[in-house]
Amino acid sequence: MFTNDSTPLLQLVLFLVVSVNTQLLINVKNQGGDVLQETITANVTDDTVTLEFQRSDGTLITQLIDFRAEVQILKALVLGEEERGQSQYQVMCFVCHVNKDEFISSDAMSKLRQKNPGTLRTPEIEKEKELYDMNMLVEVSRSAAISRHIASLCAEASDATYTRTVDVESWVTLPGGPDRRRLLDVVREAPNPASTCREAKGMWSPCTCRLETCIGWYPCGLKYCRAKDGASYRCGIRTCRKCHRYSYYVRQKQLCLWDE
């Protein structure tokens, strides 16, 4: 059971510690039946929420929501396949516009506490899979125009950080958002290969790679209850599961061995 600090019950059973950073450890079963542990961290000062977990295939997924800039950064660290000539890992970052109401705020997240940390969590809502055609590359060293968190999170993906034209248009229209000219200096159009990596013949041919990942459990909204006097108060959270599929340019099929 998850509640927030506006719930009377919470005040009776939990000792509330005020902190700038609050971390939750969540046990979630994926569609294959494996149990994964998510770490969710809320930073009220930065107004961010970070969710991280390791998939059963070893891929490390980090999702950061920057509420101020309305930016979602999803970082994937994929381990190399040694038997196929990949001795190291590779890192990709996918940067997209996000609506604030898709997640609970960092302040609300920071006030969540769990009574039974070992419980296996099941989301209430299965959201529709979202498809992302990442047609632009981001210059990580100048990416503060989009979000100041990109440079640190995506430092190892200097040539593999992607966004979309539609996201750029969303950011420049935000009240107080980045200047269009400055933002266009940060991004450039990615090459558009003739084939997907699944179709590409040679291992060194450029192609369009696809990577799918699912966030198995995350707080996506607040629940409100009504008191006897008719007033409403926050009494819990709604939880969701959502999958994303990213399509993006790679300079050689060797960087996309999973999409075969």
mmCIF file of C-alpha atoms in Angstrom:
data_model
loop_
_atom_site.group_PDB
_atom_site.id
_atom_site.type_symbol
_atom_site.label_atom_id
_atom_site.label_comp_id
_atom_site.label_asym_id
_atom_site.label_seq_id
_atom_site.Cartn_x
_atom_site.Cartn_y
_atom_site.Cartn_z
ATOM 1 C CA MET A 1 0.000 0.000 0.000
ATOM 2 C CA PHE A 2 1.297 3.429 -0.914
ATOM 3 C CA THR A 3 -0.065 6.620 0.566
ATOM 4 C CA ASN A 4 0.993 10.236 0.814
ATOM 5 C CA ASP A 5 1.436 12.529 3.776
ATOM 6 C CA SER A 6 -1.987 14.160 3.423
ATOM 7 C CA THR A 7 -3.632 10.887 4.439
ATOM 8 C CA PRO A 8 -4.638 10.804 8.124
ATOM 9 C CA LEU A 9 -3.726 7.105 8.342
ATOM 10 C CA LEU A 10 -0.187 7.836 7.246
ATOM 11 C CA GLN A 11 0.312 10.222 10.136
ATOM 12 C CA LEU A 12 -0.566 7.426 12.561
ATOM 13 C CA VAL A 13 1.560 4.593 11.211
ATOM 14 C CA LEU A 14 4.623 6.225 9.663
ATOM 15 C CA PHE A 15 7.394 8.458 10.895
ATOM 16 C CA LEU A 16 7.732 11.171 8.268
ATOM 17 C CA VAL A 17 11.278 12.263 7.509
ATOM 18 C CA VAL A 18 11.575 15.446 5.470
ATOM 19 C CA SER A 19 14.269 15.077 2.829
ATOM 20 C CA VAL A 20 15.344 16.738 -0.390
ATOM 21 C CA ASN A 21 15.962 13.304 -1.916
ATOM 22 C CA THR A 22 13.563 10.442 -1.305
ATOM 23 C CA GLN A 23 14.122 6.931 -2.616
ATOM 24 C CA LEU A 24 11.749 3.994 -2.994
ATOM 25 C CA LEU A 25 12.632 0.403 -3.876
ATOM 26 C CA ILE A 26 9.836 -1.333 -5.787
ATOM 27 C CA ASN A 27 9.586 -5.039 -6.670
ATOM 28 C CA VAL A 28 7.782 -5.522 -10.001
ATOM 29 C CA LYS A 29 7.083 -8.631 -12.092
ATOM 30 C CA ASN A 30 7.615 -8.131 -15.821
ATOM 31 C CA GLN A 31 5.602 -9.780 -18.592
ATOM 32 C CA GLY A 32 8.073 -12.656 -18.753
ATOM 33 C CA GLY A 33 7.534 -13.444 -15.085
ATOM 34 C CA ASP A 34 10.891 -12.109 -13.856
ATOM 35 C CA VAL A 35 10.918 -9.929 -10.741
ATOM 36 C CA LEU A 36 12.773 -6.637 -11.216
ATOM 37 C CA GLN A 37 13.629 -4.063 -8.592
ATOM 38 C CA GLU A 38 13.014 -0.434 -9.507
ATOM 39 C CA THR A 39 14.665 2.434 -7.687
ATOM 40 C CA ILE A 40 12.628 5.652 -7.764
ATOM 41 C CA THR A 41 14.250 8.849 -6.510
ATOM 42 C CA ALA A 42 12.539 12.220 -6.132
ATOM 43 C CA ASN A 43 14.589 15.415 -5.938
ATOM 44 C CA VAL A 44 12.425 18.368 -4.923
ATOM 45 C CA THR A 45 15.223 20.914 -5.332
ATOM 46 C CA ASP A 46 15.835 19.961 -8.974
ATOM 47 C CA ASP A 47 12.149 19.103 -9.518
ATOM 48 C CA THR A 48 13.063 15.716 -10.990
ATOM 49 C CA VAL A 49 12.066 12.095 -10.575
ATOM 50 C CA THR A 50 14.482 9.321 -11.590
ATOM 51 C CA LEU A 51 13.500 5.684 -12.070
ATOM 52 C CA GLU A 52 16.123 2.993 -12.646
ATOM 53 C CA PHE A 53 16.124 -0.781 -13.042
ATOM 54 C CA GLN A 54 18.089 -3.563 -14.695
ATOM 55 C CA ARG A 55 16.294 -5.794 -17.185
ATOM 56 C CA SER A 56 16.689 -9.555 -17.109
ATOM 57 C CA ASP A 57 19.014 -9.330 -20.157
ATOM 58 C CA GLY A 58 21.365 -7.034 -18.207
ATOM 59 C CA THR A 59 20.298 -3.765 -19.869
ATOM 60 C CA LEU A 60 20.279 -0.896 -17.376
ATOM 61 C CA ILE A 61 17.382 1.544 -17.897
ATOM 62 C CA THR A 62 17.343 5.019 -16.361
ATOM 63 C CA GLN A 63 14.370 7.324 -16.834
ATOM 64 C CA LEU A 64 14.592 10.929 -15.644
ATOM 65 C CA ILE A 65 11.659 13.350 -15.680
ATOM 66 C CA ASP A 66 12.652 17.033 -15.624
ATOM 67 C CA PHE A 67 9.375 18.719 -14.693
ATOM 68 C CA ARG A 68 10.651 22.283 -15.115
ATOM 69 C CA ALA A 69 11.737 21.746 -18.707
ATOM 70 C CA GLU A 70 8.994 19.184 -19.501
ATOM 71 C CA VAL A 71 11.635 16.717 -20.633
ATOM 72 C CA GLN A 72 11.834 12.953 -20.321
ATOM 73 C CA ILE A 73 15.260 11.354 -20.737
ATOM 74 C CA LEU A 74 15.442 7.593 -21.131
ATOM 75 C CA LYS A 75 18.945 6.156 -21.011
ATOM 76 C CA ALA A 76 19.667 2.560 -22.012
ATOM 77 C CA LEU A 77 23.006 0.921 -21.212
ATOM 78 C CA VAL A 78 23.177 -2.289 -23.239
ATOM 79 C CA LEU A 79 25.812 -4.916 -22.490
ATOM 80 C CA GLY A 80 27.873 -6.199 -25.397
ATOM 81 C CA GLU A 81 27.603 -9.753 -26.705
ATOM 82 C CA GLU A 82 31.139 -11.099 -26.374
ATOM 83 C CA GLU A 83 30.454 -14.142 -28.533
ATOM 84 C CA ARG A 84 29.568 -11.763 -31.375
ATOM 85 C CA GLY A 85 32.596 -9.492 -31.084
ATOM 86 C CA GLN A 86 31.188 -6.898 -28.657
ATOM 87 C CA SER A 87 33.461 -6.672 -25.629
ATOM 88 C CA GLN A 88 32.018 -3.475 -24.146
ATOM 89 C CA TYR A 89 28.659 -1.853 -23.511
ATOM 90 C CA GLN A 90 26.915 0.895 -25.443
ATOM 91 C CA VAL A 91 24.742 3.743 -24.206
ATOM 92 C CA MET A 92 21.821 5.479 -25.942
ATOM 93 C CA CYS A 93 19.680 8.378 -24.718
ATOM 94 C CA PHE A 94 16.206 9.266 -25.953
ATOM 95 C CA VAL A 95 15.023 12.785 -25.096
ATOM 96 C CA CYS A 96 11.341 13.638 -25.486
ATOM 97 C CA HIS A 97 8.813 16.236 -24.412
ATOM 98 C CA VAL A 98 6.610 15.034 -21.562
ATOM 99 C CA ASN A 99 3.375 16.416 -20.170
ATOM 100 C CA LYS A 100 3.584 17.080 -16.453
ATOM 101 C CA ASP A 101 0.309 15.323 -15.744
ATOM 102 C CA GLU A 102 1.693 11.977 -16.954
ATOM 103 C CA PHE A 103 3.506 11.554 -13.631
ATOM 104 C CA ILE A 104 2.956 12.705 -10.077
ATOM 105 C CA SER A 105 5.094 15.700 -9.129
ATOM 106 C CA SER A 106 8.504 15.407 -7.504
ATOM 107 C CA ASP A 107 7.034 16.974 -4.354
ATOM 108 C CA ALA A 108 4.243 14.392 -4.157
ATOM 109 C CA MET A 109 6.705 11.613 -4.953
ATOM 110 C CA SER A 110 9.030 12.733 -2.171
ATOM 111 C CA LYS A 111 6.222 12.248 0.341
ATOM 112 C CA LEU A 112 5.425 8.665 -0.574
ATOM 113 C CA ARG A 113 6.272 5.971 1.944
ATOM 114 C CA GLN A 114 5.781 2.219 1.718
ATOM 115 C CA LYS A 115 4.659 0.016 4.592
ATOM 116 C CA ASN A 116 5.803 -3.302 3.085
ATOM 117 C CA PRO A 117 8.972 -2.820 0.974
ATOM 118 C CA GLY A 118 9.150 -6.498 0.011
ATOM 119 C CA THR A 119 5.676 -6.597 -1.563
ATOM 120 C CA LEU A 120 5.437 -7.430 -5.269
ATOM 121 C CA ARG A 121 3.731 -4.431 -6.897
ATOM 122 C CA THR A 122 1.190 -4.644 -9.699
ATOM 123 C CA PRO A 123 0.181 -1.533 -11.697
ATOM 124 C CA GLU A 124 -3.472 -0.567 -11.847
ATOM 125 C CA ILE A 125 -3.410 0.810 -15.397
ATOM 126 C CA GLU A 126 -1.820 -0.618 -18.559
ATOM 127 C CA LYS A 127 -1.060 2.334 -20.838
ATOM 128 C CA GLU A 128 -0.876 2.029 -24.606
ATOM 129 C CA LYS A 129 2.572 1.449 -26.049
ATOM 130 C CA GLU A 130 4.090 4.639 -27.425
ATOM 131 C CA LEU A 131 6.162 4.615 -30.614
ATOM 132 C CA TYR A 132 8.966 7.150 -31.019
ATOM 133 C CA ASP A 133 10.614 7.912 -34.365
ATOM 134 C CA MET A 134 13.819 9.574 -33.181
ATOM 135 C CA ASN A 135 14.752 11.551 -36.286
ATOM 136 C CA MET A 136 17.172 14.058 -34.738
ATOM 137 C CA LEU A 137 20.535 13.883 -32.981
ATOM 138 C CA VAL A 138 21.315 15.990 -29.898
ATOM 139 C CA GLU A 139 24.651 17.718 -29.323
ATOM 140 C CA VAL A 140 25.152 16.611 -25.714
ATOM 141 C CA SER A 141 27.762 19.270 -24.885
ATOM 142 C CA ARG A 142 25.231 22.032 -25.698
ATOM 143 C CA SER A 143 22.103 20.242 -24.521
ATOM 144 C CA ALA A 144 21.417 22.512 -21.523
ATOM 145 C CA ALA A 145 19.106 24.460 -23.845
ATOM 146 C CA ILE A 146 16.784 21.440 -23.602
ATOM 147 C CA SER A 147 17.560 20.212 -20.074
ATOM 148 C CA ARG A 148 20.601 20.654 -17.880
ATOM 149 C CA HIS A 149 20.377 16.996 -16.880
ATOM 150 C CA ILE A 150 21.164 15.609 -20.343
ATOM 151 C CA ALA A 151 24.891 16.352 -20.220
ATOM 152 C CA SER A 152 25.496 14.378 -17.032
ATOM 153 C CA LEU A 153 23.102 11.508 -17.689
ATOM 154 C CA CYS A 154 24.090 11.049 -21.341
ATOM 155 C CA ALA A 155 27.815 11.779 -21.138
ATOM 156 C CA GLU A 156 28.606 8.315 -22.534
ATOM 157 C CA ALA A 157 26.138 8.758 -25.402
ATOM 158 C CA SER A 158 27.688 11.801 -27.058
ATOM 159 C CA ASP A 159 27.015 10.363 -30.525
ATOM 160 C CA ALA A 160 23.854 8.429 -29.609
ATOM 161 C CA THR A 161 21.471 10.918 -27.998
ATOM 162 C CA TYR A 162 18.261 11.393 -29.961
ATOM 163 C CA THR A 163 15.120 13.506 -30.034
ATOM 164 C CA ARG A 164 12.297 14.290 -32.470
ATOM 165 C CA THR A 165 11.180 17.304 -34.479
ATOM 166 C CA VAL A 166 7.820 17.248 -32.698
ATOM 167 C CA ASP A 167 9.549 17.501 -29.318
ATOM 168 C CA VAL A 168 11.635 20.482 -30.414
ATOM 169 C CA GLU A 169 8.462 22.248 -31.535
ATOM 170 C CA SER A 170 6.835 21.511 -28.173
ATOM 171 C CA TRP A 171 9.726 22.970 -26.178
ATOM 172 C CA VAL A 172 9.983 26.213 -28.159
ATOM 173 C CA THR A 173 6.278 26.905 -27.599
ATOM 174 C CA LEU A 174 6.471 26.528 -23.802
ATOM 175 C CA PRO A 175 5.993 29.745 -21.794
ATOM 176 C CA GLY A 176 9.524 30.866 -21.006
ATOM 177 C CA GLY A 177 10.872 27.982 -23.075
ATOM 178 C CA PRO A 178 14.161 27.952 -25.008
ATOM 179 C CA ASP A 179 14.704 30.251 -27.959
ATOM 180 C CA ARG A 180 14.107 28.456 -31.265
ATOM 181 C CA ARG A 181 17.424 29.527 -32.792
ATOM 182 C CA ARG A 182 19.359 28.402 -29.722
ATOM 183 C CA LEU A 183 17.541 25.077 -29.653
ATOM 184 C CA LEU A 184 18.148 24.423 -33.339
ATOM 185 C CA ASP A 185 21.886 24.841 -32.662
ATOM 186 C CA VAL A 186 21.638 21.864 -30.304
ATOM 187 C CA VAL A 187 19.997 19.379 -32.680
ATOM 188 C CA ARG A 188 20.553 18.173 -36.226
ATOM 189 C CA GLU A 189 18.706 15.831 -38.504
ATOM 190 C CA ALA A 190 19.805 12.210 -38.238
ATOM 191 C CA PRO A 191 20.581 10.176 -41.369
ATOM 192 C CA ASN A 192 17.652 8.158 -42.680
ATOM 193 C CA PRO A 193 18.937 4.691 -43.701
ATOM 194 C CA ALA A 194 17.151 2.800 -46.457
ATOM 195 C CA SER A 195 16.573 -0.276 -44.318
ATOM 196 C CA THR A 196 15.930 -1.373 -40.768
ATOM 197 C CA CYS A 197 18.660 -3.285 -38.968
ATOM 198 C CA ARG A 198 16.501 -6.382 -39.174
ATOM 199 C CA GLU A 199 16.573 -6.094 -42.976
ATOM 200 C CA ALA A 200 20.172 -4.922 -43.390
ATOM 201 C CA LYS A 201 22.515 -7.493 -44.934
ATOM 202 C CA GLY A 202 25.992 -6.407 -43.853
ATOM 203 C CA MET A 203 27.002 -6.056 -40.199
ATOM 204 C CA TRP A 204 28.701 -2.733 -40.973
ATOM 205 C CA SER A 205 25.790 -1.176 -42.867
ATOM 206 C CA PRO A 206 23.930 1.843 -41.427
ATOM 207 C CA CYS A 207 20.345 1.062 -40.518
ATOM 208 C CA THR A 208 17.356 2.006 -38.373
ATOM 209 C CA CYS A 209 17.467 0.228 -35.031
ATOM 210 C CA ARG A 210 14.535 -0.457 -32.733
ATOM 211 C CA LEU A 211 14.715 -0.697 -28.959
ATOM 212 C CA GLU A 212 11.700 -1.473 -26.801
ATOM 213 C CA THR A 213 11.532 -1.063 -23.055
ATOM 214 C CA CYS A 214 8.739 -1.127 -20.502
ATOM 215 C CA ILE A 215 8.411 0.765 -17.249
ATOM 216 C CA GLY A 216 6.620 -1.898 -15.263
ATOM 217 C CA TRP A 217 5.374 0.257 -12.392
ATOM 218 C CA TYR A 218 5.362 3.990 -11.744
ATOM 219 C CA PRO A 219 3.108 6.514 -9.961
ATOM 220 C CA CYS A 220 1.148 8.191 -12.740
ATOM 221 C CA GLY A 221 -1.474 10.138 -10.779
ATOM 222 C CA LEU A 222 -2.958 10.988 -7.411
ATOM 223 C CA LYS A 223 -6.108 9.585 -5.870
ATOM 224 C CA TYR A 224 -8.501 11.894 -4.022
ATOM 225 C CA CYS A 225 -10.985 10.921 -1.334
ATOM 226 C CA ARG A 226 -13.841 12.933 0.084
ATOM 227 C CA ALA A 227 -14.102 13.692 3.792
ATOM 228 C CA LYS A 228 -17.358 13.753 5.734
ATOM 229 C CA ASP A 229 -17.521 17.526 5.414
ATOM 230 C CA GLY A 230 -17.345 17.222 1.638
ATOM 231 C CA ALA A 231 -13.734 18.402 1.302
ATOM 232 C CA SER A 232 -11.390 16.338 -0.858
ATOM 233 C CA TYR A 233 -7.919 15.232 0.167
ATOM 234 C CA ARG A 234 -5.145 13.161 -1.377
ATOM 235 C CA CYS A 235 -5.449 9.581 -0.217
ATOM 236 C CA GLY A 236 -3.111 7.582 -2.426
ATOM 237 C CA ILE A 237 -1.671 7.179 -5.899
ATOM 238 C CA ARG A 238 -2.571 5.612 -9.218
ATOM 239 C CA THR A 239 0.053 3.362 -10.734
ATOM 240 C CA CYS A 240 0.704 2.577 -14.396
ATOM 241 C CA ARG A 241 2.743 0.394 -16.703
ATOM 242 C CA LYS A 242 3.903 1.735 -20.052
ATOM 243 C CA CYS A 243 6.060 0.447 -22.901
ATOM 244 C CA HIS A 244 8.066 2.554 -25.349
ATOM 245 C CA ARG A 245 9.561 1.570 -28.687
ATOM 246 C CA TYR A 246 12.286 3.805 -30.069
ATOM 247 C CA SER A 247 13.371 3.753 -33.719
ATOM 248 C CA TYR A 248 16.682 5.505 -34.377
ATOM 249 C CA TYR A 249 19.703 5.666 -36.672
ATOM 250 C CA VAL A 250 22.829 3.614 -36.035
ATOM 251 C CA ARG A 251 25.944 3.802 -38.161
ATOM 252 C CA GLN A 252 26.257 -0.007 -38.347
ATOM 253 C CA LYS A 253 24.075 -3.045 -37.733
ATOM 254 C CA GLN A 254 26.676 -4.311 -35.248
ATOM 255 C CA LEU A 255 25.242 -1.739 -32.793
ATOM 256 C CA CYS A 256 21.764 -3.269 -32.963
ATOM 257 C CA LEU A 257 22.189 -7.020 -32.644
ATOM 258 C CA TRP A 258 19.015 -7.479 -30.581
ATOM 259 C CA ASP A 259 16.783 -6.261 -33.426
ATOM 260 C CA GLU A 260 17.185 -9.280 -35.697
#
